[in-house]
Amino acid sequence: AKKLGRNRICFYDPVMQENIEQKTTMEHELRIALSQEELTLFYQPQVNLEGEIIGVEALVRWNHPQKGLVPPNAFIPLAEETGLIIPVGSWVLHQACEQLSLWTKMYPERHLHVSINVSVKQFQEASFYDTVAEVIAKSGVETGRVKLELTESLIVENIRETIVKIESLRSLGIGFSLDDFGTGYSSLSYLKRLPLDELKIDQSFVRDIGNDNNDAMIVKTIIEMARNFDLDVIAEGVEDQEQFKFLEENGCTLFQGYLFGKPMPAKEIERLFLDA
Ligand code: C2E
Ligand code: CA
Ligand code: CA
Ligand code: CA
């Protein structure tokens, strides 16, 4: 241990040091990725009771020159930590809206929407409203076709500011979904105050519907709650017919998961559109 000034003692930890170096390298690479267009969006179908694709969720990947396709969980947390989530998030918004605009022209008979993940830091940025409004206007898509997915952690932090911000974006026509619902800490009274359009049942509950009575009960309760609050409800992580049947029987009307399609590049989504 090295003494730093009066009371501060600094321990040299080689593992921590290595982590810091890895992070610094990654941060640097992520900045390059943004300018070199190494980020890419995959799209996962969202379907209704008839199995029709009614929209897609945009999920970011990093096409790293050495590492290949890097999943979001490997770089979004770092992007949040470093503030890079602001340009990354803007890029995702822009890219997803441009893609939807293209699809709206290619398939005018389909009424597709796009769901876009928004991180807390991004949502809390003072310029978030302007960025969203600008990006959507530029792409030419109807605001009503864009849905933003927020997580519960946002609500806990500053409910009043959150409500005002959601309301101002909703008045433009933009929809709001509460992602990973059931995993956070938000109480029912918060939920009541939030101007939302949709609840998204977290995949951890869906996964064990068939073999965990508690999870089955939670799922039923969420669907019932959504109905009482007059919200749409979508289940994520639907992988098999048994889960789908349970959800359907209990009043869920929107679904997303490997059973209907994995996240895939835009071109593959287009192939699905031709089939169905
Ligand atoms: P999420 O928003 O909860 O997205 C759902 C995740 O579950 C996705 O992982 C998706 O590929 C995966 N998934 C979908 N269907 C199934 C299924 O049937 N079974 C299983 N086991 N998994 C399924 P992915 O694409 O790796 O994304 C992970 C997380 O990264 C997302 O979780 C989201 O929190 C974050 N993320 C992704 N794209 C963005 C983005 O553009 N911005 C921000 N801020 N976060 C993003
Ligand atoms: Ca999501
Ligand atoms: Ca989710
Ligand atoms: Ca999740």
CSV table of C-alpha atoms and ligand atoms in Angstrom, one decimal:
chain,number,residue,atom,x,y,z
A,1,ALA,CA,0.0,0.0,0.0
A,2,LYS,CA,1.2,3.5,-0.9
A,3,LYS,CA,0.4,6.5,1.2
A,4,LEU,CA,-1.3,9.3,-0.6
A,5,GLY,CA,-1.4,12.5,1.4
A,6,ARG,CA,-2.8,12.3,4.9
A,7,ASN,CA,-5.5,9.7,5.2
A,8,ARG,CA,-5.7,8.3,1.8
A,9,ILE,CA,-4.2,4.9,1.2
A,10,CYS,CA,-4.2,3.5,-2.3
A,11,PHE,CA,-3.9,-0.2,-2.9
A,12,TYR,CA,-2.4,-1.4,-6.2
A,13,ASP,CA,-4.6,-4.1,-7.5
A,14,PRO,CA,-3.3,-5.7,-10.7
A,15,VAL,CA,-6.7,-7.2,-11.6
A,16,MET,CA,-8.4,-3.8,-11.1
A,17,GLN,CA,-5.7,-2.2,-13.1
A,18,GLU,CA,-6.2,-4.6,-15.9
A,19,ASN,CA,-9.9,-4.0,-15.9
A,20,ILE,CA,-9.3,-0.2,-16.1
A,21,GLU,CA,-7.0,-0.7,-19.0
A,22,GLN,CA,-9.5,-3.0,-20.8
A,23,LYS,CA,-12.2,-0.4,-20.2
A,24,THR,CA,-10.0,2.4,-21.5
A,25,THR,CA,-9.2,0.4,-24.7
A,26,MET,CA,-12.9,-0.4,-25.2
A,27,GLU,CA,-14.0,3.2,-24.7
A,28,HIS,CA,-11.5,4.3,-27.3
A,29,GLU,CA,-12.6,1.5,-29.7
A,30,LEU,CA,-16.2,2.4,-29.1
A,31,ARG,CA,-15.5,6.0,-30.1
A,32,ILE,CA,-14.0,4.7,-33.3
A,33,ALA,CA,-16.9,2.4,-33.8
A,34,LEU,CA,-19.3,5.3,-33.8
A,35,SER,CA,-17.3,7.2,-36.4
A,36,GLN,CA,-16.6,4.1,-38.6
A,37,GLU,CA,-20.2,2.9,-38.5
A,38,GLU,CA,-19.3,-0.4,-36.8
A,39,LEU,CA,-22.6,-0.4,-34.9
A,40,THR,CA,-25.4,-2.2,-36.4
A,41,LEU,CA,-29.1,-2.9,-35.6
A,42,PHE,CA,-30.8,-6.2,-35.4
A,43,TYR,CA,-34.5,-6.4,-35.4
A,44,GLN,CA,-36.7,-8.9,-33.5
A,45,PRO,CA,-40.3,-9.4,-34.6
A,46,GLN,CA,-43.2,-8.6,-32.3
A,47,VAL,CA,-46.4,-10.5,-33.2
A,48,ASN,CA,-50.1,-10.4,-32.3
A,49,LEU,CA,-52.4,-13.3,-31.5
A,50,GLU,CA,-52.7,-14.2,-35.2
A,51,GLY,CA,-48.9,-14.4,-35.4
A,52,GLU,CA,-48.7,-11.4,-37.7
A,53,ILE,CA,-45.7,-9.2,-37.3
A,54,ILE,CA,-46.9,-5.9,-36.0
A,55,GLY,CA,-43.6,-4.4,-35.2
A,56,VAL,CA,-39.9,-4.9,-34.4
A,57,GLU,CA,-37.6,-4.2,-31.5
A,58,ALA,CA,-34.3,-2.6,-32.5
A,59,LEU,CA,-31.4,-4.3,-30.7
A,60,VAL,CA,-27.9,-2.8,-31.2
A,61,ARG,CA,-24.8,-4.9,-31.9
A,62,TRP,CA,-21.2,-3.9,-32.4
A,63,ASN,CA,-19.5,-5.3,-35.4
A,64,HIS,CA,-16.0,-5.3,-34.0
A,65,PRO,CA,-13.2,-5.6,-36.6
A,66,GLN,CA,-11.4,-8.3,-34.5
A,67,LYS,CA,-14.0,-9.6,-32.1
A,68,GLY,CA,-16.9,-9.9,-34.5
A,69,LEU,CA,-20.4,-9.3,-33.4
A,70,VAL,CA,-20.4,-8.0,-29.9
A,71,PRO,CA,-23.7,-8.2,-27.9
A,72,PRO,CA,-25.1,-5.1,-26.2
A,73,ASN,CA,-24.6,-6.3,-22.7
A,74,ALA,CA,-20.8,-6.3,-23.4
A,75,PHE,CA,-20.7,-2.6,-24.2
A,76,ILE,CA,-23.9,-0.7,-23.3
A,77,PRO,CA,-22.9,-0.6,-19.6
A,78,LEU,CA,-19.6,0.9,-20.5
A,79,ALA,CA,-21.3,3.3,-22.9
A,80,GLU,CA,-23.5,4.4,-20.0
A,81,GLU,CA,-20.6,4.8,-17.6
A,82,THR,CA,-18.6,7.0,-20.1
A,83,GLY,CA,-21.5,9.0,-21.4
A,84,LEU,CA,-21.0,7.5,-24.9
A,85,ILE,CA,-24.5,6.2,-24.6
A,86,ILE,CA,-25.7,9.7,-25.7
A,87,PRO,CA,-24.2,9.4,-29.2
A,88,VAL,CA,-24.8,5.7,-29.3
A,89,GLY,CA,-28.4,6.2,-28.3
A,90,SER,CA,-28.9,8.9,-30.9
A,91,TRP,CA,-27.4,6.7,-33.6
A,92,VAL,CA,-29.8,3.9,-32.7
A,93,LEU,CA,-32.8,6.3,-32.8
A,94,HIS,CA,-31.7,7.6,-36.1
A,95,GLN,CA,-30.9,4.2,-37.6
A,96,ALA,CA,-34.2,2.6,-36.4
A,97,CYS,CA,-36.3,5.5,-37.7
A,98,GLU,CA,-34.6,5.4,-41.1
A,99,GLN,CA,-35.2,1.7,-41.4
A,100,LEU,CA,-38.8,2.0,-40.4
A,101,SER,CA,-39.3,4.8,-42.9
A,102,LEU,CA,-37.9,2.5,-45.6
A,103,TRP,CA,-40.1,-0.4,-44.6
A,104,THR,CA,-43.2,1.8,-44.5
A,105,LYS,CA,-42.5,2.7,-48.1
A,106,MET,CA,-41.8,-0.9,-49.1
A,107,TYR,CA,-44.7,-2.4,-47.2
A,108,PRO,CA,-47.4,0.3,-47.0
A,109,GLU,CA,-50.1,-2.3,-46.2
A,110,ARG,CA,-48.4,-3.3,-43.0
A,111,HIS,CA,-48.7,-1.0,-40.1
A,112,LEU,CA,-45.4,-1.6,-38.5
A,113,HIS,CA,-43.9,0.1,-35.5
A,114,VAL,CA,-40.4,0.1,-34.0
A,115,SER,CA,-39.6,-0.3,-30.4
A,116,ILE,CA,-36.4,1.4,-29.3
A,117,ASN,CA,-34.5,0.9,-26.0
A,118,VAL,CA,-33.6,4.1,-24.2
A,119,SER,CA,-31.2,4.0,-21.3
A,120,VAL,CA,-31.7,6.1,-18.2
A,121,LYS,CA,-28.9,8.5,-18.8
A,122,GLN,CA,-30.0,9.1,-22.4
A,123,PHE,CA,-33.6,9.8,-21.3
A,124,GLN,CA,-32.4,12.2,-18.6
A,125,GLU,CA,-30.3,14.3,-21.0
A,126,ALA,CA,-31.7,17.8,-21.4
A,127,SER,CA,-31.6,17.4,-25.2
A,128,PHE,CA,-33.5,14.1,-25.3
A,129,TYR,CA,-36.8,15.6,-26.3
A,130,ASP,CA,-35.3,17.6,-29.1
A,131,THR,CA,-33.2,14.7,-30.4
A,132,VAL,CA,-36.2,12.4,-30.6
A,133,ALA,CA,-38.4,15.0,-32.2
A,134,GLU,CA,-35.8,15.9,-34.7
A,135,VAL,CA,-34.7,12.4,-35.7
A,136,ILE,CA,-38.3,11.3,-36.2
A,137,ALA,CA,-39.2,14.4,-38.2
A,138,LYS,CA,-36.2,13.9,-40.4
A,139,SER,CA,-37.0,10.2,-41.1
A,140,GLY,CA,-40.5,11.1,-42.1
A,141,VAL,CA,-42.1,8.3,-40.1
A,142,GLU,CA,-45.3,8.9,-38.1
A,143,THR,CA,-44.6,9.5,-34.5
A,144,GLY,CA,-47.3,7.0,-33.6
A,145,ARG,CA,-45.1,4.2,-35.1
A,146,VAL,CA,-42.3,4.8,-32.7
A,147,LYS,CA,-42.3,3.3,-29.2
A,148,LEU,CA,-39.6,3.9,-26.6
A,149,GLU,CA,-38.8,1.2,-24.1
A,150,LEU,CA,-37.8,2.5,-20.6
A,151,THR,CA,-36.8,0.6,-17.5
A,152,GLU,CA,-38.1,0.9,-14.0
A,153,SER,CA,-34.8,2.3,-12.6
A,154,LEU,CA,-35.8,5.6,-14.3
A,155,ILE,CA,-38.9,6.0,-12.3
A,156,VAL,CA,-37.3,5.5,-9.0
A,157,GLU,CA,-34.8,8.2,-9.7
A,158,ASN,CA,-37.0,11.1,-10.4
A,159,ILE,CA,-40.7,10.4,-10.9
A,160,ARG,CA,-41.9,13.9,-11.4
A,161,GLU,CA,-39.4,14.8,-14.1
A,162,THR,CA,-39.9,11.5,-15.8
A,163,ILE,CA,-43.7,12.0,-16.0
A,164,VAL,CA,-43.3,15.5,-17.5
A,165,LYS,CA,-40.8,14.2,-20.1
A,166,ILE,CA,-42.9,11.2,-21.0
A,167,GLU,CA,-46.0,13.4,-21.3
A,168,SER,CA,-44.3,15.9,-23.6
A,169,LEU,CA,-43.1,13.1,-26.0
A,170,ARG,CA,-46.4,11.3,-25.8
A,171,SER,CA,-48.2,14.5,-26.9
A,172,LEU,CA,-46.1,14.2,-30.1
A,173,GLY,CA,-47.7,10.7,-30.5
A,174,ILE,CA,-44.7,8.6,-29.4
A,175,GLY,CA,-45.6,5.5,-27.4
A,176,PHE,CA,-43.9,4.3,-24.2
A,177,SER,CA,-43.3,0.8,-22.9
A,178,LEU,CA,-42.0,-0.3,-19.5
A,179,ASP,CA,-39.3,-2.9,-20.2
A,180,ASP,CA,-38.3,-5.8,-18.0
A,181,PHE,CA,-41.4,-5.2,-16.0
A,182,GLY,CA,-41.5,-7.0,-12.6
A,183,THR,CA,-37.8,-7.0,-12.0
A,184,GLY,CA,-37.4,-3.5,-10.6
A,185,TYR,CA,-38.5,-1.7,-7.5
A,186,SER,CA,-41.3,0.5,-8.8
A,187,SER,CA,-44.4,0.3,-6.6
A,188,LEU,CA,-48.0,0.2,-7.9
A,189,SER,CA,-48.5,3.8,-7.0
A,190,TYR,CA,-45.7,4.8,-9.3
A,191,LEU,CA,-47.2,2.7,-12.1
A,192,LYS,CA,-50.5,4.4,-11.6
A,193,ARG,CA,-48.9,7.8,-12.1
A,194,LEU,CA,-46.9,7.0,-15.2
A,195,PRO,CA,-48.3,7.9,-18.6
A,196,LEU,CA,-47.5,4.6,-20.3
A,197,ASP,CA,-48.9,2.7,-23.3
A,198,GLU,CA,-47.5,-0.8,-22.6
A,199,LEU,CA,-46.0,-3.1,-20.1
A,200,LYS,CA,-43.4,-5.6,-21.2
A,201,ILE,CA,-43.3,-8.8,-19.1
A,202,ASP,CA,-39.7,-9.7,-18.4
A,203,GLN,CA,-38.4,-12.8,-20.0
A,204,SER,CA,-37.2,-14.2,-16.6
A,205,PHE,CA,-40.9,-14.8,-15.6
A,206,VAL,CA,-41.9,-16.1,-19.0
A,207,ARG,CA,-39.0,-18.6,-19.0
A,208,ASP,CA,-40.3,-20.5,-16.0
A,209,ILE,CA,-44.1,-20.2,-16.5
A,210,GLY,CA,-44.3,-24.0,-17.0
A,211,ASN,CA,-42.3,-25.1,-13.9
A,212,ASP,CA,-42.6,-22.3,-11.4
A,213,ASN,CA,-46.0,-21.6,-9.9
A,214,ASN,CA,-44.8,-18.2,-8.5
A,215,ASP,CA,-43.6,-17.1,-12.0
A,216,ALA,CA,-46.9,-18.2,-13.5
A,217,MET,CA,-48.8,-16.2,-10.9
A,218,ILE,CA,-46.6,-13.1,-11.4
A,219,VAL,CA,-47.3,-13.3,-15.2
A,220,LYS,CA,-51.0,-13.6,-14.6
A,221,THR,CA,-50.9,-10.7,-12.2
A,222,ILE,CA,-49.0,-8.5,-14.6
A,223,ILE,CA,-51.4,-9.2,-17.4
A,224,GLU,CA,-54.4,-8.4,-15.1
A,225,MET,CA,-52.7,-5.3,-13.9
A,226,ALA,CA,-52.0,-4.1,-17.4
A,227,ARG,CA,-55.7,-4.6,-18.2
A,228,ASN,CA,-56.8,-2.6,-15.1
A,229,PHE,CA,-54.5,0.3,-16.0
A,230,ASP,CA,-55.6,0.1,-19.6
A,231,LEU,CA,-52.2,-0.7,-21.0
A,232,ASP,CA,-51.1,-3.1,-23.7
A,233,VAL,CA,-49.1,-6.0,-22.5
A,234,ILE,CA,-46.3,-7.8,-24.4
A,235,ALA,CA,-44.4,-10.8,-23.3
A,236,GLU,CA,-40.7,-11.1,-24.1
A,237,GLY,CA,-38.6,-14.3,-24.3
A,238,VAL,CA,-41.4,-16.5,-25.6
A,239,GLU,CA,-39.6,-19.6,-26.7
A,240,ASP,CA,-42.1,-22.4,-26.9
A,241,GLN,CA,-45.7,-23.2,-27.6
A,242,GLU,CA,-46.5,-24.0,-24.0
A,243,GLN,CA,-45.4,-20.5,-22.8
A,244,PHE,CA,-47.4,-19.0,-25.7
A,245,LYS,CA,-50.5,-20.9,-24.8
A,246,PHE,CA,-50.3,-19.9,-21.2
A,247,LEU,CA,-49.9,-16.3,-22.1
A,248,GLU,CA,-52.7,-16.3,-24.6
A,249,GLU,CA,-55.1,-18.1,-22.2
A,250,ASN,CA,-54.4,-15.4,-19.6
A,251,GLY,CA,-55.1,-12.5,-21.8
A,252,CYS,CA,-51.7,-11.5,-23.3
A,253,THR,CA,-52.1,-10.3,-26.8
A,254,LEU,CA,-48.6,-9.3,-28.0
A,255,PHE,CA,-45.5,-11.6,-28.1
A,256,GLN,CA,-41.8,-11.5,-28.8
A,257,GLY,CA,-39.3,-14.3,-28.6
A,258,TYR,CA,-37.4,-17.0,-30.4
A,259,LEU,CA,-40.7,-18.9,-31.1
A,260,PHE,CA,-41.5,-16.1,-33.5
A,261,GLY,CA,-38.0,-15.0,-34.6
A,262,LYS,CA,-34.6,-14.1,-33.2
A,263,PRO,CA,-33.1,-10.7,-33.5
A,264,MET,CA,-31.9,-10.5,-37.1
A,265,PRO,CA,-30.5,-8.1,-39.7
A,266,ALA,CA,-33.0,-5.9,-41.6
A,267,LYS,CA,-32.6,-8.0,-44.8
A,268,GLU,CA,-33.7,-11.2,-42.9
A,269,ILE,CA,-36.8,-9.4,-41.5
A,270,GLU,CA,-37.7,-8.5,-45.1
A,271,ARG,CA,-37.6,-12.2,-46.0
A,272,LEU,CA,-40.0,-12.9,-43.2
A,273,PHE,CA,-42.3,-10.2,-44.5
A,274,LEU,CA,-42.4,-11.9,-47.9
A,275,ASP,CA,-43.3,-15.2,-46.3
A,276,ALA,CA,-46.1,-14.0,-44.1
B,1,C2E,P1,-33.9,-6.2,-23.6
B,1,C2E,O1,-34.3,-4.8,-24.0
B,1,C2E,O2,-34.6,-6.8,-22.5
B,1,C2E,O3,-33.9,-7.1,-24.9
B,1,C2E,C1,-34.3,-8.4,-24.9
B,1,C2E,C2,-33.1,-9.4,-25.0
B,1,C2E,O4,-33.6,-10.7,-25.0
B,1,C2E,C3,-32.3,-9.2,-26.3
B,1,C2E,O5,-31.0,-9.5,-26.0
B,1,C2E,C4,-32.9,-10.4,-27.1
B,1,C2E,O6,-32.0,-10.9,-28.1
B,1,C2E,C5,-33.2,-11.4,-26.1
B,1,C2E,N1,-34.2,-12.3,-26.5
B,1,C2E,C6,-35.2,-12.1,-27.3
B,1,C2E,N2,-36.1,-13.2,-27.4
B,1,C2E,C7,-35.5,-14.1,-26.6
B,1,C2E,C8,-35.9,-15.5,-26.3
B,1,C2E,O7,-36.9,-16.0,-26.8
B,1,C2E,N3,-35.1,-16.1,-25.4
B,1,C2E,C9,-34.0,-15.5,-24.8
B,1,C2E,N4,-33.3,-16.3,-24.0
B,1,C2E,N5,-33.6,-14.3,-25.1
B,1,C2E,C10,-34.4,-13.6,-26.0
B,1,C2E,P2,-29.8,-8.6,-26.6
B,1,C2E,O8,-30.1,-8.2,-28.0
B,1,C2E,O9,-28.5,-9.2,-26.3
B,1,C2E,O10,-29.9,-7.2,-25.8
B,1,C2E,C11,-29.7,-7.2,-24.4
B,1,C2E,C12,-30.0,-5.9,-23.7
B,1,C2E,O11,-29.2,-4.9,-24.2
B,1,C2E,C13,-31.4,-5.5,-24.0
B,1,C2E,O12,-32.3,-6.2,-23.2
B,1,C2E,C14,-31.3,-4.0,-23.7
B,1,C2E,O13,-31.4,-3.8,-22.3
B,1,C2E,C15,-29.9,-3.7,-24.1
B,1,C2E,N6,-29.9,-3.0,-25.5
B,1,C2E,C16,-30.0,-3.6,-26.7
B,1,C2E,N7,-30.0,-2.6,-27.7
B,1,C2E,C17,-30.0,-1.4,-27.0
B,1,C2E,C18,-30.0,-0.1,-27.5
B,1,C2E,O14,-30.1,0.2,-28.6
B,1,C2E,N8,-29.9,0.9,-26.5
B,1,C2E,C19,-29.9,0.6,-25.2
B,1,C2E,N9,-29.8,1.6,-24.2
B,1,C2E,N10,-29.9,-0.7,-24.7
B,1,C2E,C20,-29.9,-1.7,-25.6
B,2,CA,CA,-36.1,-3.9,-24.6
B,3,CA,CA,-36.7,-6.6,-21.8
B,4,CA,CA,-34.0,-7.8,-20.1
